[in-house]
mmCIF file of C-alpha atoms in Angstrom:
data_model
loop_
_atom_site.group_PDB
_atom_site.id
_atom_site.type_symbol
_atom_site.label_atom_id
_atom_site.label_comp_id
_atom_site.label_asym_id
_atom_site.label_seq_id
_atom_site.Cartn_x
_atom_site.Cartn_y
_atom_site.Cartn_z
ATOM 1 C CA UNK A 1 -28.317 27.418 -1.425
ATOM 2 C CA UNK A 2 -25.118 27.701 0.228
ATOM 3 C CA UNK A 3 -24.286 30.794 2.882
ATOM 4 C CA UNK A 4 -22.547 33.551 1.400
ATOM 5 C CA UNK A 5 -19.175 33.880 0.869
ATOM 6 C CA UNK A 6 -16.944 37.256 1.153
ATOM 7 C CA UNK A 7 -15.542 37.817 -2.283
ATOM 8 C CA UNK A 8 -11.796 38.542 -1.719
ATOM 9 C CA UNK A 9 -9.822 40.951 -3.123
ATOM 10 C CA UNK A 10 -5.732 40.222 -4.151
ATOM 11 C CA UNK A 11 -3.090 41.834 -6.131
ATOM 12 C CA UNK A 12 -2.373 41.041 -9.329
ATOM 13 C CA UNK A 13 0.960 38.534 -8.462
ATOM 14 C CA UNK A 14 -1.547 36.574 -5.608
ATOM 15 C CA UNK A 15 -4.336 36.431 -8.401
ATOM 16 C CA UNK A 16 -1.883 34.391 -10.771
ATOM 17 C CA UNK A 17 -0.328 32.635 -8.699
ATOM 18 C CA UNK A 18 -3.470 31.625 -7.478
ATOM 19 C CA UNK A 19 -4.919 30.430 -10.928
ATOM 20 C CA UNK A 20 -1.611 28.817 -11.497
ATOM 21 C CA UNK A 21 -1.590 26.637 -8.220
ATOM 22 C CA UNK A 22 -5.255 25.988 -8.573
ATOM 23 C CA UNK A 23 -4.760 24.476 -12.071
ATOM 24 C CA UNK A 24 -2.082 21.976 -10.631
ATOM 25 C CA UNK A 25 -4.424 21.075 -7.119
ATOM 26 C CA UNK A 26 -7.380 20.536 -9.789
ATOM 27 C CA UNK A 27 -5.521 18.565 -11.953
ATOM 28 C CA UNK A 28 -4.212 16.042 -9.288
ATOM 29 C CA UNK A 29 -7.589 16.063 -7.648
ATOM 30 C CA UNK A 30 -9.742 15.181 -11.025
ATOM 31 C CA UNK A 31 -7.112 12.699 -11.858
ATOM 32 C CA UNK A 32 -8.007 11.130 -8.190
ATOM 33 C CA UNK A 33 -11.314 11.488 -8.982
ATOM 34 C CA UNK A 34 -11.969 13.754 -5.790
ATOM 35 C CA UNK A 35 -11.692 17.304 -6.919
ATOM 36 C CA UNK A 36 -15.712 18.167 -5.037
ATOM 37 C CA UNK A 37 -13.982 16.454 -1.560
ATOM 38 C CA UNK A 38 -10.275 18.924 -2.310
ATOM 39 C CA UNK A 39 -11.917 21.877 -2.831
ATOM 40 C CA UNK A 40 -14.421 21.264 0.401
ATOM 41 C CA UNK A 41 -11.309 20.518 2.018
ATOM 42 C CA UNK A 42 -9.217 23.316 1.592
ATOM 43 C CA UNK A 43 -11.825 25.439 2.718
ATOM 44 C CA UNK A 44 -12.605 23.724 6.225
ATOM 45 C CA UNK A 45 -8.426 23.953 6.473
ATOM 46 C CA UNK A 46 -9.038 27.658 5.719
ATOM 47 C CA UNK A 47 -11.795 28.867 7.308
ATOM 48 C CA UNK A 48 -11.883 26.106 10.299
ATOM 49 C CA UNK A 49 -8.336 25.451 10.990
ATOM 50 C CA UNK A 50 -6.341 28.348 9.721
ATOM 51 C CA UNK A 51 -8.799 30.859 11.078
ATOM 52 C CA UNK A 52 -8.826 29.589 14.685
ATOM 53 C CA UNK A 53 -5.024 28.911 14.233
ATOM 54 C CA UNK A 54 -3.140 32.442 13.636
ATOM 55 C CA UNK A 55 -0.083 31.065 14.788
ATOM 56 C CA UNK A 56 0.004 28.257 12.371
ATOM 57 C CA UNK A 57 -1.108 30.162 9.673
ATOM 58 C CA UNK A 58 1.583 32.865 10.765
ATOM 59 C CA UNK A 59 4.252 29.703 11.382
ATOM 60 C CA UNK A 60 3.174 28.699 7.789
ATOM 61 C CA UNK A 61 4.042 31.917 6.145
ATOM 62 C CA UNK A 62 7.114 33.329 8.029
ATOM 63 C CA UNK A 63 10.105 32.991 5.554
ATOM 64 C CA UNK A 64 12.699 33.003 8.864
ATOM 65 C CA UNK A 65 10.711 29.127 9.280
ATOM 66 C CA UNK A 66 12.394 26.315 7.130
ATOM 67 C CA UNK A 67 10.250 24.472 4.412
ATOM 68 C CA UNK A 68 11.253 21.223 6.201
ATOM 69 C CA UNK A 69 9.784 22.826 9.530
ATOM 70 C CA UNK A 70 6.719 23.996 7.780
ATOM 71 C CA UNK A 71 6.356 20.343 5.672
ATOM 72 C CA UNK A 72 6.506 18.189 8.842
ATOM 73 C CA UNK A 73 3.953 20.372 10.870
ATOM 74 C CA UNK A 74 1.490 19.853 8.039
ATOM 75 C CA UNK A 75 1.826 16.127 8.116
ATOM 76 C CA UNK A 76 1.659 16.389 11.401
ATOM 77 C CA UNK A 77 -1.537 17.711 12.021
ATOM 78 C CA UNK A 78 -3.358 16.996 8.596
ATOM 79 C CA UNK A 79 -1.789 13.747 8.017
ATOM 80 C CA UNK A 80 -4.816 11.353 7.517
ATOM 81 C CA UNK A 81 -7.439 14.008 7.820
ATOM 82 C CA UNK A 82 -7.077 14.939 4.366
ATOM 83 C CA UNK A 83 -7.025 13.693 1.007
ATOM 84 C CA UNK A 84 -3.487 12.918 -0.120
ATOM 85 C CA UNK A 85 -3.826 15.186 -2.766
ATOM 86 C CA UNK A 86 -4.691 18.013 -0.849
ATOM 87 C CA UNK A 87 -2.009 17.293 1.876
ATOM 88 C CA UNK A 88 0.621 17.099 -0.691
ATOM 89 C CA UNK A 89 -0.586 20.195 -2.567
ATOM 90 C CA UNK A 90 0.089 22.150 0.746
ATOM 91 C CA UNK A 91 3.269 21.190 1.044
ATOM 92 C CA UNK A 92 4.477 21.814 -2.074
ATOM 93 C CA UNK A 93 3.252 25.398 -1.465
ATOM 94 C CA UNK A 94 4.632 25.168 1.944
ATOM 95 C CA UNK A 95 8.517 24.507 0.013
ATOM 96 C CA UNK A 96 7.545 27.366 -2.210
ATOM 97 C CA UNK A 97 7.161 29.357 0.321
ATOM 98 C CA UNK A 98 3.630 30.840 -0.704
ATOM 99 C CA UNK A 99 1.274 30.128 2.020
ATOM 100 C CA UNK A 100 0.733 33.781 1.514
ATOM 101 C CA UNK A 101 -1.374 32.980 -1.083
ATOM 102 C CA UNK A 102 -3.441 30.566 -0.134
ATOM 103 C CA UNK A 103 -6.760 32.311 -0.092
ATOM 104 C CA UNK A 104 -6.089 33.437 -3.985
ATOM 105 C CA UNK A 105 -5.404 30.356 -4.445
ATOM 106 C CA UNK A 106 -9.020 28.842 -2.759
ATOM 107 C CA UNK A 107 -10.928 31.487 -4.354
ATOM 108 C CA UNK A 108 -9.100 30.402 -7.964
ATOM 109 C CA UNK A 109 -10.304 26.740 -7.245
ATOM 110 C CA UNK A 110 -13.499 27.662 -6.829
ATOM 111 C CA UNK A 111 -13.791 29.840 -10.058
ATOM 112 C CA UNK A 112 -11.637 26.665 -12.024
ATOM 113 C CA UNK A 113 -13.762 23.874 -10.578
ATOM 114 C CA UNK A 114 -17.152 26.066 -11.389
ATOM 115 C CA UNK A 115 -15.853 26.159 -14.972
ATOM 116 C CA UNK A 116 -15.041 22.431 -15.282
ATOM 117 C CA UNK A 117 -18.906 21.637 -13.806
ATOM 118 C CA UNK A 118 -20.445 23.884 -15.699
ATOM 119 C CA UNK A 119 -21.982 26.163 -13.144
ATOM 120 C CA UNK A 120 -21.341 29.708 -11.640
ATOM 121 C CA UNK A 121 -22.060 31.491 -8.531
ATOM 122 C CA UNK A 122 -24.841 34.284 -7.880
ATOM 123 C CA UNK A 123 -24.466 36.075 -4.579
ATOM 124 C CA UNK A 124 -28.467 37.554 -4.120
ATOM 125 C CA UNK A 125 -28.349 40.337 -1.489
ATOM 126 C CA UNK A 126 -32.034 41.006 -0.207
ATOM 127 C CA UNK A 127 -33.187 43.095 2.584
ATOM 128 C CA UNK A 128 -35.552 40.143 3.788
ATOM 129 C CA UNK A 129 -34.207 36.248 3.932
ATOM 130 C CA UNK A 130 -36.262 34.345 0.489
ATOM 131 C CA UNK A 131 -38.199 31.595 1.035
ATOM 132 C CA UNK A 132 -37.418 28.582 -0.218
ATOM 133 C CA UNK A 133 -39.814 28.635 -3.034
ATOM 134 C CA UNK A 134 -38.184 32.112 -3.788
ATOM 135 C CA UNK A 135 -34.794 30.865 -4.147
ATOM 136 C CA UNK A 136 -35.872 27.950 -6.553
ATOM 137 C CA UNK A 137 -37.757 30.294 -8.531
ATOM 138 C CA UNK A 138 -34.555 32.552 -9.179
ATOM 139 C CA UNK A 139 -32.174 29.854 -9.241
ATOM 140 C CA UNK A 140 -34.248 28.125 -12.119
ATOM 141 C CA UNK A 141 -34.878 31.517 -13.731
ATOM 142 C CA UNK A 142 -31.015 32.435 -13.591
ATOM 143 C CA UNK A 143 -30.491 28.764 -15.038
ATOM 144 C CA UNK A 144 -32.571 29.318 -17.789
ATOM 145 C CA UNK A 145 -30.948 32.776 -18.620
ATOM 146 C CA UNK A 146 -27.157 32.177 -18.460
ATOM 147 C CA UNK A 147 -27.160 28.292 -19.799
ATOM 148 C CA UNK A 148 -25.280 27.128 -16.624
ATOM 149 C CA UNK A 149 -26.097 25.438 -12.987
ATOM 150 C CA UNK A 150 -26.576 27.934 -10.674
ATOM 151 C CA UNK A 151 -24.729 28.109 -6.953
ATOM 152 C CA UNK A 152 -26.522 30.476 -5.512
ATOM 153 C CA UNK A 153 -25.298 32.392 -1.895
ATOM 154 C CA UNK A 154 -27.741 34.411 0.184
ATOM 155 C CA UNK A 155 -26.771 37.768 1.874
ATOM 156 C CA UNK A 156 -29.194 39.664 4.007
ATOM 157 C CA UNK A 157 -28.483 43.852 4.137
ATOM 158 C CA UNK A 158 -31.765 45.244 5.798
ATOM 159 C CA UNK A 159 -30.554 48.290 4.516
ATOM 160 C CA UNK A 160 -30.936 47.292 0.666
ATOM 161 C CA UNK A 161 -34.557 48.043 2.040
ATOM 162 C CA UNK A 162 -37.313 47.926 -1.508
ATOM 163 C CA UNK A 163 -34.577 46.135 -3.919
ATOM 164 C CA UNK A 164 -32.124 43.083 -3.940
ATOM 165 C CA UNK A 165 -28.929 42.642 -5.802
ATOM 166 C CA UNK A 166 -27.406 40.163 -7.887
ATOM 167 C CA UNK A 167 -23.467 39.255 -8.277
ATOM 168 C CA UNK A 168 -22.938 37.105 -11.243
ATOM 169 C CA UNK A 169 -19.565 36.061 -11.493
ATOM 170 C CA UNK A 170 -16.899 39.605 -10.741
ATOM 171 C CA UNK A 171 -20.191 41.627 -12.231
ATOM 172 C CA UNK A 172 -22.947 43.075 -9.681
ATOM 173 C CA UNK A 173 -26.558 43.780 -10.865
ATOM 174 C CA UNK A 174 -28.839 46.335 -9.819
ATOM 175 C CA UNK A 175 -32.261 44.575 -10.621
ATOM 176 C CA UNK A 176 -33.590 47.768 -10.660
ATOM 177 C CA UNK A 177 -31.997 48.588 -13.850
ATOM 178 C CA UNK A 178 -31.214 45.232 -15.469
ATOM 179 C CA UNK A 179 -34.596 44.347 -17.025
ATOM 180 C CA UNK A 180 -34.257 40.727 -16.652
ATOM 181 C CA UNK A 181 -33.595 40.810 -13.288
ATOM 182 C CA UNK A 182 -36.431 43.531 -12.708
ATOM 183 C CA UNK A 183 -38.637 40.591 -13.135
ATOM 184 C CA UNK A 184 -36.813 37.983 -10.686
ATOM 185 C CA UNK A 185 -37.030 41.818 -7.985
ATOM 186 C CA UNK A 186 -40.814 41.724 -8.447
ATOM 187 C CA UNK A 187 -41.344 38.622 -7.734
ATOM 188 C CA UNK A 188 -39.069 38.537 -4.932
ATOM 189 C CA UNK A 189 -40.792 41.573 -3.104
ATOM 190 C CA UNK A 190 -43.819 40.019 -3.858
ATOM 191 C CA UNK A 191 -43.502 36.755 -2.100
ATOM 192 C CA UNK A 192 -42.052 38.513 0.783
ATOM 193 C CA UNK A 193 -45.091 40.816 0.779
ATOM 194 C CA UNK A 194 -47.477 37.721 0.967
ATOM 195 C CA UNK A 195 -44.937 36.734 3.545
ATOM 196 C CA UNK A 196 -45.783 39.788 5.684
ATOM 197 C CA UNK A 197 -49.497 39.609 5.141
ATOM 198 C CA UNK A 198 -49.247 35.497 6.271
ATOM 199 C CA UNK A 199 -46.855 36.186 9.034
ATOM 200 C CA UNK A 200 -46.044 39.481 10.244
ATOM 201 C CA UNK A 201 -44.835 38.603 13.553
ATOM 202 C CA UNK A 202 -41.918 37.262 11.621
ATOM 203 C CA UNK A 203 -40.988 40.647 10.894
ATOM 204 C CA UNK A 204 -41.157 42.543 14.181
ATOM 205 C CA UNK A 205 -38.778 44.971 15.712
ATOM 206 C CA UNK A 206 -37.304 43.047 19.333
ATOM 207 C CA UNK A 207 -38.711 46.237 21.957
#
């Protein structure tokens, strides 16, 4: 189980550009034999680096900033922190000048590299956090039903309050209404029943 992850939304021009760049950081990164390690990387430059960084992200997109300027801050501060292939990728986007999509472009790896393994990722929102033996049971029951590895991502919504959701892929499922999923809902409630009867202190409103 992995936290969940906000699915982004971009135009049309960031979505292919996106797939397009992802193909090319994929390709160099399979070829290296790293493409797990890229992918993990370009997210902790994201989400760790970019995010507590908004003037390097904003340095990194300005078009008044030269592509030389932009290059030799990257290799400045990533240089030998990062796979070469990842380093190299961001440069090239850097000279492109489309740092603007560089979240497309994460979210395209993502999808890419989940094709190339074989797997896909379920987002299950549930108005109570699963227990563990929960989550197995739906991750081996989702296995079973769409033929692929499952990455599954947790949300929590106490307002979703009798129900849970599933996101499949760009598709969201009511499991009220889906009657595959009805099954994976019952079960759900029911462990977290059994997990109110064993531990209801768990569940307590703070006074």
């Amino acid at each position: 189980m992995t936290q969940a992850r906000e699915k982004a939304i971009f135009d049309t021009g960031q979505q292919y550009l996106g797939g397009v760049y992802a193909k090319a950081l994929l390709g160099a990164a399979e070829k290296a034999g790293n493409a797990e390690l890229v992918a993990d990387e370009l997210n902790s430059f994201i989400d760790d680096v970019m995010a507590n960084l908004p003037s390097l992200e904003s340095t990194l997109v300005s078009p008044r900033v030269a592509a030389e300027a932009k290059t030799a801050m990257l290799d400045k501060s990533l240089g030998g922190k990062v796979s070469v292939e990842l380093l190299n990728f961001l440069k090239v986007v850097a000279r492109h000048g489309r740092f603007d999509c560089l979240r497309a472009i994460r979210q395209a790896v993502r999808q890419q590299l989940n094709d190339l393994r074989g797997r896909v990722e379920v987002l299950l929102t549930a108005a109570q956090p699963p227990n563990q033996e929960s989550i197995d049971l739906i991750v081996n029951r989702l296995k079973a039903l769409l033929g692929k590895d499952v990455d599954l991502q947790v949300d929590v919504d106490s307002e979703l309050i009798g129900g849970v959701k599933l996101r499949i892929g760009d598709t969201v499922y009511d499991a009220s209404v889906a009657n595959r999923l009805v099954r994976l809902k019952d079960e759900l409630l029911s462990k977290t029943g059994q997990q109110l009867r064993d531990n209801p202190d768990r569940f307590a409103l703070a006074d």
